[in-house]
CSV table of C-alpha atoms in Angstrom, one decimal:
chain,number,residue,atom,x,y,z
A,164,MET,CA,-42.1,-131.1,87.0
A,165,LYS,CA,-43.9,-129.0,90.5
A,166,LEU,CA,-42.3,-127.3,92.9
A,167,SER,CA,-41.9,-127.5,96.8
A,168,ILE,CA,-40.2,-126.6,99.4
A,169,CYS,CA,-39.1,-129.0,102.7
A,170,THR,CA,-40.5,-127.2,105.8
A,171,ASP,CA,-37.8,-127.6,108.2
A,172,VAL,CA,-36.3,-124.3,106.7
A,173,MET,CA,-39.2,-122.5,108.2
A,174,GLY,CA,-38.8,-123.8,111.5
A,175,ASP,CA,-39.4,-120.8,113.4
A,176,LEU,CA,-42.1,-119.8,111.8
A,177,SER,CA,-46.1,-120.9,113.4
A,178,PHE,CA,-47.8,-123.1,110.6
A,179,THR,CA,-50.3,-120.8,109.5
A,180,ASP,CA,-47.0,-118.4,108.6
A,181,MET,CA,-44.8,-121.2,106.8
A,182,LEU,CA,-47.9,-121.5,104.8
A,183,ASP,CA,-48.3,-118.0,103.8
A,184,LYS,CA,-44.8,-117.3,103.6
A,185,CYS,CA,-44.8,-120.6,101.2
A,186,VAL,CA,-47.7,-119.1,98.9
A,187,ALA,CA,-45.7,-115.7,98.7
A,188,LEU,CA,-42.4,-117.4,97.5
A,189,GLY,CA,-44.3,-119.2,94.8
A,190,VAL,CA,-43.7,-123.1,95.4
A,191,GLU,CA,-46.9,-125.2,94.2
A,192,GLY,CA,-46.4,-127.7,97.6
A,193,ILE,CA,-44.7,-128.7,101.0
A,194,GLU,CA,-42.6,-131.7,101.8
A,195,MET,CA,-44.0,-131.4,105.7
A,196,THR,CA,-40.9,-132.9,107.7
A,197,GLY,CA,-41.4,-134.1,110.9
A,198,GLY,CA,-39.5,-137.2,113.0
A,199,GLY,CA,-36.3,-138.6,113.4
A,200,TRP,CA,-33.9,-135.7,113.3
A,201,SER,CA,-36.4,-133.2,112.1
A,202,PRO,CA,-37.1,-129.8,114.3
A,203,GLY,CA,-40.0,-128.8,112.7
A,204,PRO,CA,-42.8,-128.7,114.9
A,205,HIS,CA,-45.4,-128.2,112.5
A,206,PHE,CA,-46.2,-131.8,111.3
A,207,ARG,CA,-45.4,-134.0,113.9
A,208,ALA,CA,-47.0,-137.8,113.4
A,209,GLU,CA,-47.4,-138.6,116.9
A,210,THR,CA,-49.3,-135.7,117.4
A,211,LEU,CA,-51.4,-135.5,114.8
A,212,LEU,CA,-52.6,-139.1,115.3
A,213,ALA,CA,-53.5,-138.4,118.7
A,214,ASP,CA,-55.3,-135.4,117.7
A,215,LYS,CA,-57.8,-135.7,114.9
A,216,ALA,CA,-59.4,-132.2,115.3
A,217,LEU,CA,-55.6,-130.6,115.0
A,218,LEU,CA,-55.3,-132.6,112.2
A,219,LYS,CA,-58.2,-131.8,109.7
A,220,SER,CA,-57.5,-127.9,111.0
A,221,LYS,CA,-54.3,-127.9,109.5
A,222,LEU,CA,-55.4,-130.1,106.0
A,223,LYS,CA,-57.7,-127.2,105.5
A,224,GLU,CA,-55.1,-124.3,106.0
A,225,ILE,CA,-53.0,-125.7,103.6
A,226,GLU,CA,-56.3,-126.4,101.0
A,227,ALA,CA,-57.1,-123.2,101.1
A,228,ARG,CA,-53.6,-121.3,100.0
A,229,GLY,CA,-54.1,-124.2,97.2
A,230,LEU,CA,-51.0,-125.9,98.2
A,231,GLN,CA,-50.1,-129.7,97.8
A,232,ILE,CA,-48.8,-132.0,100.3
A,233,ALA,CA,-45.5,-133.0,98.2
A,234,ALA,CA,-44.7,-135.9,100.6
A,235,LEU,CA,-44.3,-136.6,103.9
A,236,ASN,CA,-40.3,-136.1,105.5
A,237,CYS,CA,-39.5,-138.5,108.4
A,238,SER,CA,-35.0,-138.3,107.5
A,239,ALA,CA,-33.7,-140.5,110.1
A,240,ASN,CA,-31.7,-143.7,111.2
A,241,PRO,CA,-34.5,-146.2,112.2
A,242,LEU,CA,-31.4,-148.9,112.2
A,243,ASP,CA,-29.3,-147.4,115.3
A,244,PRO,CA,-28.5,-150.1,117.6
A,245,GLY,CA,-29.6,-147.4,121.0
A,246,GLU,CA,-32.3,-145.3,122.1
A,247,MET,CA,-32.5,-143.2,119.3
A,248,GLY,CA,-32.8,-145.8,116.7
A,249,ALA,CA,-35.7,-147.3,118.7
A,250,ARG,CA,-37.6,-143.4,118.7
A,251,HIS,CA,-36.5,-143.0,114.9
A,252,ARG,CA,-38.3,-146.5,114.3
A,253,LYS,CA,-41.3,-145.5,116.0
A,254,GLU,CA,-41.8,-142.3,114.7
A,255,MET,CA,-41.0,-143.3,110.6
A,256,GLU,CA,-43.8,-146.0,111.2
A,257,ASP,CA,-46.0,-143.1,113.1
A,258,THR,CA,-45.6,-141.3,109.3
A,259,PHE,CA,-46.4,-143.8,107.5
A,260,THR,CA,-49.5,-144.3,109.0
A,261,LEU,CA,-50.5,-141.1,109.5
A,262,ALA,CA,-49.7,-140.2,105.3
A,263,GLY,CA,-51.8,-143.4,104.6
A,264,GLU,CA,-54.6,-141.6,106.8
A,265,ILE,CA,-54.4,-138.5,104.9
A,266,GLY,CA,-53.8,-140.1,101.6
A,267,VAL,CA,-50.0,-138.9,101.0
A,268,ARG,CA,-48.5,-142.0,98.7
A,269,LYS,CA,-45.0,-140.7,99.0
A,270,ILE,CA,-42.7,-140.9,102.3
A,271,VAL,CA,-39.0,-139.3,101.9
A,272,THR,CA,-36.7,-140.8,104.6
A,273,MET,CA,-33.1,-142.7,104.9
A,274,SER,CA,-32.1,-146.2,104.9
A,275,GLY,CA,-30.5,-145.7,108.2
A,276,LEU,CA,-26.7,-146.9,109.7
A,277,PRO,CA,-26.1,-150.1,112.1
A,278,GLU,CA,-23.9,-151.1,114.1
A,279,ALA,CA,-20.7,-153.1,112.7
A,280,ALA,CA,-21.2,-156.4,114.8
A,281,PRO,CA,-24.0,-157.5,117.5
A,282,GLY,CA,-22.9,-155.3,120.4
A,283,ASP,CA,-21.6,-152.5,118.6
A,284,THR,CA,-23.0,-149.7,120.3
A,285,VAL,CA,-22.6,-146.8,117.7
A,286,PRO,CA,-23.8,-146.6,114.0
A,287,ASN,CA,-20.4,-147.8,111.8
A,288,TRP,CA,-20.8,-146.4,108.2
A,289,LEU,CA,-18.1,-149.4,106.4
A,290,VAL,CA,-17.2,-147.2,102.9
A,291,TYR,CA,-13.4,-149.0,102.7
A,292,THR,CA,-12.8,-152.0,100.9
A,293,LYS,CA,-14.9,-155.1,101.9
A,294,SER,CA,-11.7,-157.5,101.1
A,295,TRP,CA,-9.0,-156.2,103.8
A,296,PRO,CA,-8.8,-156.6,106.5
A,297,ASN,CA,-10.3,-160.1,106.5
A,298,GLU,CA,-13.0,-158.8,108.9
A,299,MET,CA,-14.7,-156.9,106.8
A,300,PRO,CA,-16.8,-158.9,104.9
A,301,GLU,CA,-18.7,-160.2,107.7
A,302,ARG,CA,-19.4,-156.8,109.0
A,303,ASP,CA,-21.0,-155.9,105.6
A,304,ARG,CA,-22.8,-159.3,105.8
A,305,TYR,CA,-24.4,-158.0,109.0
A,306,GLN,CA,-25.0,-155.2,108.4
A,307,TRP,CA,-27.7,-155.5,104.8
A,308,GLU,CA,-28.6,-159.2,105.8
A,309,ASP,CA,-29.1,-159.5,109.6
A,310,ARG,CA,-30.2,-156.0,110.1
A,311,ALA,CA,-31.4,-153.8,107.0
A,312,PHE,CA,-33.4,-156.5,105.2
A,313,PRO,CA,-35.4,-157.8,107.8
A,314,PHE,CA,-36.6,-153.9,109.2
A,315,TRP,CA,-37.1,-153.1,105.4
A,316,HIS,CA,-39.0,-155.9,104.5
A,317,GLY,CA,-41.0,-155.2,107.7
A,318,LEU,CA,-41.5,-151.3,106.7
A,319,VAL,CA,-42.5,-151.8,103.0
A,320,GLU,CA,-45.3,-154.9,104.4
A,321,HIS,CA,-46.4,-151.9,106.9
A,322,ALA,CA,-46.3,-149.2,104.2
A,323,THR,CA,-48.3,-151.7,101.6
A,324,LYS,CA,-51.1,-152.0,104.4
A,325,VAL,CA,-51.9,-148.3,104.9
A,326,GLY,CA,-51.4,-147.5,101.4
A,327,VAL,CA,-48.1,-145.8,100.6
A,328,GLU,CA,-47.0,-146.5,97.7
A,329,LYS,CA,-43.2,-144.7,96.9
A,330,ILE,CA,-40.7,-144.6,99.5
A,331,ALA,CA,-37.7,-142.3,98.7
A,332,LEU,CA,-35.0,-142.4,100.6
A,333,GLU,CA,-32.2,-139.7,100.4
A,334,ASN,CA,-28.9,-140.8,99.1
A,335,PHE,CA,-27.3,-139.0,102.4
A,336,SER,CA,-24.1,-139.8,103.8
A,337,ALA,CA,-23.5,-142.3,106.8
A,338,MET,CA,-26.3,-144.6,105.7
A,339,LEU,CA,-26.3,-148.2,104.0
A,340,VAL,CA,-27.9,-146.6,101.0
A,341,TRP,CA,-25.7,-143.5,99.6
A,342,ASN,CA,-26.0,-144.2,96.3
A,343,PRO,CA,-27.4,-145.9,93.0
A,344,GLU,CA,-25.3,-149.4,93.9
A,345,THR,CA,-26.4,-149.6,97.5
A,346,LEU,CA,-29.8,-148.5,97.0
A,347,PHE,CA,-30.5,-151.4,93.9
A,348,ARG,CA,-28.5,-153.8,97.0
A,349,LEU,CA,-32.0,-152.7,99.2
A,350,ARG,CA,-34.3,-152.4,95.9
A,351,ASN,CA,-33.5,-155.8,94.6
A,352,GLU,CA,-34.0,-157.4,98.4
A,353,VAL,CA,-37.3,-155.6,99.4
A,354,GLY,CA,-39.4,-154.2,96.1
A,355,GLU,CA,-39.7,-151.4,93.7
A,356,MET,CA,-41.6,-149.6,96.5
A,357,VAL,CA,-38.4,-148.4,97.5
A,358,GLY,CA,-36.6,-146.4,95.4
A,359,MET,CA,-33.9,-143.0,95.8
A,360,ASN,CA,-34.7,-139.1,97.2
A,361,LEU,CA,-32.2,-137.9,94.2
A,362,ASP,CA,-30.2,-135.0,95.9
A,363,PRO,CA,-27.3,-133.7,93.9
A,364,SER,CA,-25.8,-132.4,96.8
A,365,HIS,CA,-24.2,-135.5,98.6
A,366,LEU,CA,-23.3,-136.7,95.0
A,367,PHE,CA,-20.8,-133.4,94.3
A,368,TRP,CA,-19.0,-134.3,97.4
A,369,LYS,CA,-18.9,-137.8,96.9
A,370,GLY,CA,-17.2,-137.7,93.1
A,371,ALA,CA,-20.0,-138.7,91.8
A,372,CYS,CA,-21.9,-136.9,88.5
A,373,PRO,CA,-26.2,-136.8,89.3
A,374,ILE,CA,-27.0,-136.4,85.5
A,375,ALA,CA,-25.0,-139.9,85.5
A,376,VAL,CA,-26.5,-140.5,88.5
A,377,ALA,CA,-30.4,-140.0,87.0
A,378,ARG,CA,-29.3,-142.3,83.9
A,379,ALA,CA,-28.8,-145.2,86.4
A,380,LEU,CA,-31.4,-144.8,88.0
A,381,GLY,CA,-33.9,-144.7,85.8
A,382,PRO,CA,-37.7,-145.4,87.0
A,383,ALA,CA,-35.6,-146.1,90.5
A,384,ILE,CA,-36.0,-142.3,90.9
A,385,HIS,CA,-38.8,-141.6,93.2
A,386,HIS,CA,-38.1,-137.7,94.3
A,387,VAL,CA,-36.1,-135.0,94.0
A,388,HIS,CA,-34.2,-132.6,96.0
A,389,GLY,CA,-33.4,-129.2,94.5
A,390,LYS,CA,-29.8,-128.6,96.4
A,391,ASP,CA,-26.4,-127.7,95.7
A,392,THR,CA,-23.3,-128.1,96.6
A,393,ARG,CA,-20.0,-126.2,96.1
A,394,ILE,CA,-16.4,-127.5,96.0
A,395,GLU,CA,-14.1,-124.9,97.4
A,396,ARG,CA,-11.4,-124.4,94.8
A,397,GLY,CA,-8.1,-124.3,96.8
A,398,LEU,CA,-8.9,-126.5,100.0
A,399,ALA,CA,-10.5,-129.5,98.6
A,400,ASP,CA,-7.4,-129.8,96.4
A,401,VAL,CA,-5.1,-130.4,99.3
A,402,ASN,CA,-7.4,-131.7,101.8
A,403,GLY,CA,-9.7,-133.5,99.7
A,404,LEU,CA,-13.3,-134.0,99.8
A,405,LEU,CA,-13.6,-136.2,103.7
A,406,GLU,CA,-14.5,-132.8,105.4
A,407,LEU,CA,-15.4,-133.1,109.3
A,408,LYS,CA,-15.4,-129.4,110.4
A,409,GLU,CA,-18.9,-127.7,111.0
A,410,VAL,CA,-21.3,-127.0,108.2
A,411,THR,CA,-21.1,-123.5,109.9
A,412,ASP,CA,-17.2,-123.2,109.3
A,413,VAL,CA,-18.1,-122.2,105.4
A,414,ALA,CA,-14.7,-120.7,104.9
A,415,ASN,CA,-12.2,-123.5,105.5
A,416,ARG,CA,-14.2,-126.7,104.3
A,417,SER,CA,-13.1,-127.9,101.3
A,418,TRP,CA,-17.0,-128.0,100.3
A,419,ASN,CA,-19.9,-126.4,101.6
A,420,TYR,CA,-24.1,-126.9,101.0
A,421,VAL,CA,-25.4,-123.9,98.5
A,422,ALA,CA,-28.3,-122.4,97.2
A,423,VAL,CA,-29.4,-123.4,94.2
A,424,GLY,CA,-27.1,-121.8,91.3
A,425,ALA,CA,-23.9,-121.2,93.7
A,426,GLY,CA,-22.0,-124.2,93.0
A,427,HIS,CA,-23.5,-125.3,89.5
A,428,ASP,CA,-24.5,-122.9,86.8
A,429,LEU,CA,-28.6,-123.1,85.2
A,430,GLN,CA,-27.0,-124.8,82.8
A,431,TRP,CA,-25.9,-127.4,84.5
A,432,TRP,CA,-29.3,-127.5,86.3
A,433,LYS,CA,-30.9,-127.2,82.9
A,434,GLU,CA,-29.0,-130.4,81.6
A,435,PHE,CA,-30.0,-132.6,85.3
A,436,PHE,CA,-33.7,-131.9,85.2
A,437,SER,CA,-33.7,-133.0,81.4
A,438,VAL,CA,-32.4,-135.8,82.1
A,439,VAL,CA,-34.8,-136.5,85.3
A,440,GLY,CA,-37.2,-135.9,83.0
A,441,MET,CA,-35.9,-138.1,80.1
A,442,MET,CA,-35.8,-140.9,82.6
A,443,GLY,CA,-39.7,-140.6,83.4
A,444,TYR,CA,-39.7,-138.6,86.6
A,445,ASP,CA,-42.5,-135.6,86.3
A,446,GLY,CA,-43.3,-135.3,90.0
A,447,TRP,CA,-42.0,-133.0,92.7
A,448,VAL,CA,-38.9,-131.1,93.6
A,449,SER,CA,-38.6,-129.8,96.8
A,450,LEU,CA,-35.9,-126.9,97.8
A,451,GLU,CA,-33.6,-128.2,100.6
A,452,MET,CA,-32.1,-125.0,101.9
A,453,GLU,CA,-29.2,-125.9,104.2
A,454,ASP,CA,-26.8,-122.5,103.0
A,455,PHE,CA,-24.3,-121.1,105.7
A,456,THR,CA,-22.6,-118.7,103.5
A,457,MET,CA,-25.3,-116.6,103.2
A,458,SER,CA,-29.0,-115.4,105.0
A,459,THR,CA,-31.7,-118.0,105.1
A,460,GLU,CA,-34.1,-115.6,103.3
A,461,ALA,CA,-31.2,-114.8,100.1
A,462,GLY,CA,-30.5,-118.3,100.0
A,463,ILE,CA,-34.4,-119.3,99.7
A,464,GLN,CA,-35.1,-116.6,97.3
A,465,SER,CA,-32.2,-117.6,95.3
A,466,SER,CA,-32.6,-121.3,94.7
A,467,ILE,CA,-36.4,-121.0,93.9
A,468,ASP,CA,-35.7,-118.4,91.1
A,469,ALA,CA,-32.6,-120.7,89.8
A,470,LEU,CA,-35.0,-124.0,90.1
A,471,GLN,CA,-38.1,-122.0,88.7
A,472,ALA,CA,-35.7,-121.4,85.6
A,473,THR,CA,-34.7,-124.7,85.2
A,474,ILE,CA,-37.2,-127.4,86.4
A,475,ILE,CA,-39.2,-128.8,83.2
A,476,ARG,CA,-42.6,-128.0,83.8
């Protein structure tokens, strides 16, 4: 396994300064984020597809520093029924096309989340029992069979044409794919190009064990994010783990995204990476830093130190 970093966390830096920062941090790769919800300015697919000279220049800067592109990341909701969904679909397709042009074989993205019934105007995350109320089974069927399956068949076809080999879906909340069971529901329909971006941080607050998840996924692990979560003692015990407070309200939340090692110790991370490797994964581990309990600089350095000490090389 090799260490990379999601570039969103350095979105305030110029492209050149961002690359120099990556070199100084000692990472070997960069997960270039752009499109969808990402504000990252460094590698926007639409811009680079339209300006091949700029694309060539950026690739030369990456190569000159001995860095590799671990993946292109377009975190988005292509199944949103509104204007955002249309924009996200276009940006995802552009990201796949760009990846094909520059020889990047892996895309990190999200499954998307549609509305629950025809005519609805907002996405609806159905995480309550399918058996009651009586309309729930039809809403579940509609989301998967009428909305998700046709889109993903089309995107997998596009990915095949441009040369993308792996699509890693993050097990994020408010997405149709958010755990192994839902991943396999999509993967069994559209093929093994679709796998999981195994992100432990989201699994922790859902009450799952990322080590057990790694075993369940096996070869369906397409990518790994190095990101931790801390369940906050005394708060989660009272309010549970469904948390709606702003991510910056760290003192009052039941759980927080934290630097790697600030939620689970290094022994846990060593076991996690050992099992991930045992399942056959030997690719990139990308640091995604979203810790609001400390400074960005401290969070990045602390996480890199922890990941360098625990990933299996």
